[in-house]
Tab-separated table of C-alpha atoms and ligand atoms in Angstrom:
chain	number	residue	atom	x	y	z
A	7	UNK	CA	-15.543	-58.888	68.932
A	8	UNK	CA	-13.812	-58.879	65.514
A	9	UNK	CA	-15.318	-56.005	64.387
A	10	UNK	CA	-14.938	-54.746	60.343
A	11	UNK	CA	-15.881	-51.250	59.017
A	12	UNK	CA	-17.565	-51.956	55.232
A	13	UNK	CA	-18.741	-48.861	54.811
A	14	UNK	CA	-18.959	-45.833	57.281
A	15	UNK	CA	-21.225	-46.899	60.158
A	16	UNK	CA	-21.986	-50.098	58.125
A	17	UNK	CA	-19.918	-52.441	60.207
A	18	UNK	CA	-19.351	-56.638	60.196
A	19	UNK	CA	-19.414	-58.972	63.046
A	20	UNK	CA	-18.918	-62.635	63.849
A	21	UNK	CA	-20.341	-62.215	59.498
A	22	UNK	CA	-23.283	-60.968	60.172
A	23	UNK	CA	-23.384	-57.469	59.227
A	24	UNK	CA	-24.062	-54.829	61.874
A	25	UNK	CA	-24.889	-50.563	62.973
A	26	UNK	CA	-24.650	-48.748	65.834
A	27	UNK	CA	-28.390	-49.431	67.995
A	28	UNK	CA	-29.094	-45.327	68.223
A	29	UNK	CA	-30.615	-45.813	71.019
A	30	UNK	CA	-29.700	-48.126	74.268
A	31	UNK	CA	-31.986	-51.692	74.897
A	32	UNK	CA	-34.133	-50.637	72.091
A	33	UNK	CA	-34.743	-53.217	69.217
A	34	UNK	CA	-38.295	-52.966	67.757
A	35	UNK	CA	-37.376	-55.957	64.631
A	36	UNK	CA	-36.163	-58.181	67.747
A	37	UNK	CA	-33.222	-58.821	65.871
A	38	UNK	CA	-28.838	-60.195	67.637
A	39	UNK	CA	-27.531	-57.269	69.309
A	40	UNK	CA	-23.748	-57.184	70.217
A	41	UNK	CA	-22.928	-54.478	72.428
A	42	UNK	CA	-23.685	-51.346	71.618
A	43	UNK	CA	-23.889	-52.788	67.555
A	44	UNK	CA	-27.654	-53.857	66.606
A	45	UNK	CA	-27.956	-56.795	63.750
A	46	UNK	CA	-28.770	-55.622	59.718
A	47	UNK	CA	-30.821	-58.428	58.273
A	48	UNK	CA	-30.334	-58.792	54.358
A	49	UNK	CA	-33.369	-61.278	54.608
A	50	UNK	CA	-35.484	-58.722	55.912
A	51	UNK	CA	-34.256	-55.250	54.436
A	52	UNK	CA	-32.802	-54.989	50.720
A	53	UNK	CA	-29.470	-53.176	51.253
A	54	UNK	CA	-28.976	-55.627	53.272
A	55	UNK	CA	-29.385	-58.078	51.291
A	56	UNK	CA	-27.116	-55.830	48.274
A	57	UNK	CA	-24.497	-55.139	50.889
A	58	UNK	CA	-24.096	-58.283	51.094
A	59	UNK	CA	-23.941	-59.041	47.698
A	60	UNK	CA	-21.028	-57.082	47.559
A	61	UNK	CA	-22.440	-53.673	46.233
A	62	UNK	CA	-19.518	-51.690	44.974
A	63	UNK	CA	-20.131	-48.747	47.362
A	64	UNK	CA	-22.873	-47.201	49.581
A	65	UNK	CA	-23.452	-43.586	49.290
A	66	UNK	CA	-25.250	-43.035	52.644
A	67	UNK	CA	-22.951	-41.056	54.748
A	68	UNK	CA	-23.232	-39.427	57.864
A	69	UNK	CA	-25.404	-36.107	58.343
A	70	UNK	CA	-27.377	-36.664	54.447
A	71	UNK	CA	-30.466	-35.994	54.594
A	72	UNK	CA	-32.973	-39.172	52.436
A	73	UNK	CA	-36.316	-38.845	51.324
A	74	UNK	CA	-37.501	-42.996	51.689
A	75	UNK	CA	-40.205	-44.183	49.726
A	76	UNK	CA	-42.204	-47.447	50.640
A	77	UNK	CA	-40.465	-47.664	54.716
A	78	UNK	CA	-43.366	-50.349	55.978
A	79	UNK	CA	-42.797	-50.109	59.808
A	80	UNK	CA	-39.445	-48.840	59.177
A	81	UNK	CA	-37.101	-51.676	59.632
A	82	UNK	CA	-34.505	-50.312	56.644
A	83	UNK	CA	-35.014	-47.177	57.512
A	84	UNK	CA	-34.149	-47.955	61.260
A	85	UNK	CA	-30.555	-48.345	60.285
A	86	UNK	CA	-30.387	-46.253	57.704
A	87	UNK	CA	-31.099	-43.679	60.173
A	88	UNK	CA	-28.141	-45.158	62.613
A	89	UNK	CA	-25.556	-44.798	59.325
A	90	UNK	CA	-26.210	-40.505	59.116
A	91	UNK	CA	-25.999	-40.148	62.519
A	92	UNK	CA	-27.612	-36.573	63.294
A	93	UNK	CA	-28.679	-35.709	59.345
A	94	UNK	CA	-32.797	-36.955	58.521
A	95	UNK	CA	-34.841	-39.831	56.982
A	96	UNK	CA	-38.364	-38.573	55.783
A	97	UNK	CA	-39.627	-41.747	55.364
A	98	UNK	CA	-42.970	-42.406	53.013
A	99	UNK	CA	-45.776	-44.852	53.428
A	100	UNK	CA	-49.081	-45.319	51.989
A	101	UNK	CA	-50.249	-47.909	53.958
A	102	UNK	CA	-52.031	-47.157	57.290
A	103	UNK	CA	-51.387	-50.401	58.997
A	104	UNK	CA	-47.780	-49.806	58.075
A	105	UNK	CA	-47.698	-46.720	58.991
A	106	UNK	CA	-49.094	-47.041	62.545
A	107	UNK	CA	-46.120	-49.577	62.926
A	108	UNK	CA	-44.013	-46.891	61.745
A	109	UNK	CA	-44.903	-44.406	64.325
A	110	UNK	CA	-43.561	-45.671	67.790
A	111	UNK	CA	-40.070	-46.436	65.894
A	112	UNK	CA	-40.049	-42.703	64.646
A	113	UNK	CA	-41.363	-41.210	68.012
A	114	UNK	CA	-38.099	-43.380	70.068
A	115	UNK	CA	-35.566	-42.811	66.810
A	116	UNK	CA	-35.816	-39.331	66.939
A	117	UNK	CA	-33.927	-39.050	63.471
A	118	UNK	CA	-36.823	-40.794	60.929
A	119	UNK	CA	-39.646	-38.014	60.154
A	120	UNK	CA	-42.479	-40.787	59.091
A	121	UNK	CA	-44.805	-39.103	56.581
A	122	UNK	CA	-48.540	-40.741	55.667
A	123	UNK	CA	-48.470	-40.812	51.292
A	124	UNK	CA	-48.439	-42.314	48.238
A	125	UNK	CA	-44.887	-41.384	46.953
A	126	UNK	CA	-46.934	-41.605	43.447
A	127	UNK	CA	-47.756	-37.980	44.321
A	128	UNK	CA	-44.401	-35.593	45.718
A	129	UNK	CA	-46.125	-32.631	45.541
A	130	UNK	CA	-47.971	-34.045	48.548
A	131	UNK	CA	-45.092	-33.883	50.227
A	132	UNK	CA	-43.109	-30.575	49.327
A	133	UNK	CA	-42.879	-29.281	52.380
A	134	UNK	CA	-40.048	-31.457	52.703
A	135	UNK	CA	-36.008	-30.164	51.831
A	136	UNK	CA	-33.857	-31.092	48.846
A	137	UNK	CA	-32.377	-34.394	49.998
A	138	UNK	CA	-28.619	-36.534	48.897
A	139	UNK	CA	-30.224	-39.382	48.026
A	140	UNK	CA	-33.534	-41.031	47.287
A	141	UNK	CA	-33.971	-44.706	48.741
A	142	UNK	CA	-37.355	-46.272	47.131
A	143	UNK	CA	-38.844	-49.593	47.776
A	144	UNK	CA	-42.195	-49.829	46.466
A	145	UNK	CA	-41.924	-52.827	45.220
A	146	UNK	CA	-44.624	-51.515	42.283
A	147	UNK	CA	-45.048	-51.963	38.327
A	148	UNK	CA	-43.915	-47.961	38.154
A	149	UNK	CA	-41.474	-48.253	40.710
A	150	UNK	CA	-39.087	-46.929	38.820
A	151	UNK	CA	-41.062	-44.565	37.223
A	152	UNK	CA	-42.054	-42.914	40.809
A	153	UNK	CA	-38.812	-43.332	42.012
A	154	UNK	CA	-37.237	-40.912	39.057
A	155	UNK	CA	-40.013	-38.220	39.372
A	156	UNK	CA	-39.260	-37.948	43.443
A	157	UNK	CA	-35.511	-37.118	42.495
A	158	UNK	CA	-36.389	-35.001	40.072
A	159	UNK	CA	-38.253	-32.877	43.002
A	160	UNK	CA	-36.520	-33.583	45.731
A	161	UNK	CA	-32.715	-34.906	45.023
A	162	UNK	CA	-30.083	-32.292	44.534
A	163	UNK	CA	-27.500	-31.646	42.041
A	164	UNK	CA	-25.003	-35.020	41.860
A	165	UNK	CA	-27.220	-36.696	44.290
A	166	UNK	CA	-27.563	-40.406	44.476
A	167	UNK	CA	-31.210	-43.098	43.850
A	168	UNK	CA	-31.189	-46.050	45.282
A	169	UNK	CA	-33.522	-48.221	44.308
A	170	UNK	CA	-34.752	-51.757	45.241
A	171	UNK	CA	-36.989	-53.560	41.860
A	172	UNK	CA	-39.028	-56.553	42.979
A	173	UNK	CA	-38.993	-57.431	39.843
A	174	UNK	CA	-41.907	-60.055	39.971
A	175	UNK	CA	-43.977	-57.230	40.234
A	176	UNK	CA	-42.692	-55.616	36.829
A	177	UNK	CA	-43.472	-59.459	33.823
A	178	UNK	CA	-43.577	-62.861	36.042
A	179	UNK	CA	-42.010	-63.638	32.006
A	180	UNK	CA	-39.045	-62.499	32.395
A	181	UNK	CA	-35.568	-62.923	34.591
A	182	UNK	CA	-34.552	-60.916	37.427
A	183	UNK	CA	-31.479	-60.105	35.690
A	184	UNK	CA	-33.175	-59.326	31.853
A	185	UNK	CA	-36.326	-56.594	33.843
A	186	UNK	CA	-33.533	-55.012	36.016
A	187	UNK	CA	-31.080	-54.521	32.626
A	188	UNK	CA	-34.231	-52.528	31.649
A	189	UNK	CA	-35.161	-50.893	34.039
A	190	UNK	CA	-32.125	-50.137	34.123
A	191	UNK	CA	-32.556	-48.285	30.954
A	192	UNK	CA	-34.849	-46.849	32.216
A	193	UNK	CA	-32.492	-44.905	35.229
A	194	UNK	CA	-29.700	-43.831	32.576
A	195	UNK	CA	-31.910	-42.316	30.475
A	196	UNK	CA	-34.387	-39.974	32.684
A	197	UNK	CA	-30.407	-38.758	32.977
A	198	UNK	CA	-28.633	-40.797	36.104
A	199	UNK	CA	-25.121	-42.490	36.224
A	200	UNK	CA	-24.886	-45.994	36.642
A	201	UNK	CA	-22.810	-46.887	40.483
A	202	UNK	CA	-23.405	-51.253	40.307
A	203	UNK	CA	-26.130	-53.326	40.418
A	204	UNK	CA	-27.310	-56.545	42.258
A	205	UNK	CA	-29.410	-59.128	41.393
A	206	UNK	CA	-30.123	-60.239	45.545
A	207	UNK	CA	-30.717	-64.033	45.249
A	208	UNK	CA	-30.521	-66.082	48.206
A	209	UNK	CA	-31.461	-63.299	50.425
A	210	UNK	CA	-34.347	-61.521	47.978
A	211	UNK	CA	-35.775	-63.802	45.584
A	212	UNK	CA	-36.907	-61.906	42.489
A	213	UNK	CA	-35.170	-58.469	43.376
A	214	UNK	CA	-32.051	-56.391	42.623
A	215	UNK	CA	-30.758	-53.459	44.174
A	216	UNK	CA	-29.437	-50.302	42.082
A	217	UNK	CA	-27.989	-48.113	42.577
A	218	UNK	CA	-27.098	-44.358	40.737
A	219	UNK	CA	-26.034	-40.969	40.604
A	220	UNK	CA	-27.229	-37.857	38.606
A	221	UNK	CA	-25.227	-36.185	36.336
A	222	UNK	CA	-27.904	-33.926	35.214
B	315	LIG	C1	-41.194	-53.801	49.962
B	315	LIG	S1	-42.449	-53.286	51.282
B	315	LIG	C2	-41.202	-52.111	52.063
B	315	LIG	C3	-39.855	-52.638	52.811
B	315	LIG	C4	-39.144	-51.836	53.304
B	315	LIG	N1	-38.612	-51.010	52.408
B	315	LIG	C5	-38.043	-52.563	55.108
B	315	LIG	O1	-36.816	-52.161	53.980
B	315	LIG	O2	-38.075	-52.735	55.477
B	315	LIG	C6	-42.754	-51.933	49.899
B	315	LIG	C7	-43.580	-50.897	50.996
B	315	LIG	O3	-44.148	-49.966	49.655
B	315	LIG	C8	-45.546	-49.445	50.229
B	315	LIG	N2	-46.159	-48.830	49.002
B	315	LIG	C9	-45.979	-49.506	47.752
B	315	LIG	N3	-46.735	-48.543	46.982
B	315	LIG	C10	-46.991	-47.422	47.739
B	315	LIG	C11	-46.661	-45.872	47.094
B	315	LIG	N4	-47.220	-45.352	45.954
B	315	LIG	N5	-46.546	-44.686	48.638
B	315	LIG	C12	-45.795	-44.890	49.362
B	315	LIG	N6	-45.833	-46.543	49.315
B	315	LIG	C13	-46.043	-47.274	49.034
B	315	LIG	C14	-46.071	-50.801	50.787
B	315	LIG	O4	-47.023	-49.903	51.811
B	315	LIG	C15	-45.184	-51.245	51.481
B	315	LIG	O5	-44.997	-51.379	52.802
């Protein structure tokens, strides 16, 4: 088994992206496993797709505090929780159905804090601490402004914004490239440097991913 570390705690085994499985024999999403590693499927996770598309960097590190907007049932959340090891991931989800599926995952993986809440109303979960990264995947037309508002409230100085853009949610008549560039302008105008961005096809059609760093 040849293991290559692409970024801290993110590995490639047999051309598959994997992370370490934190809870032995726990595999809620039925991913492939390779000894102590578990697959991170780029068809199910936009960050995994961005890595497969060779995004320049993944700024997530051990011990990070992360605010994750649009956690759904916790697929990507569970992988990021492995990368940060003893860090914490606050996972916000507003659909009760998804949230109910997230709960058992968070009971097993102890560094996930599930929050039933609306990412448009950061004041409703303002008890959380300041974070190193705001990660947003809410698939809404106003997804960029939702992410920026959460950064204003929770992101530490020089923290990172990681945002998945569902381009079709914004405008079906424009290309994913064009929409992403418009969203990038909004992120820049809000005081961020763009580190890198990728359109995510063929893994995630009509999606892109932006990584930015707060500069003020
Ligand atoms: C594309 S899915 C997220 C997939 C997930 N990030 C993953 O990779 O495993 C988008 C999720 O965002 C949630 N969502 C949409 N708008 C939201 C909002 N305003 N606040 C919180 N969650 C929201 C939806 O209920 C849905 O579960």
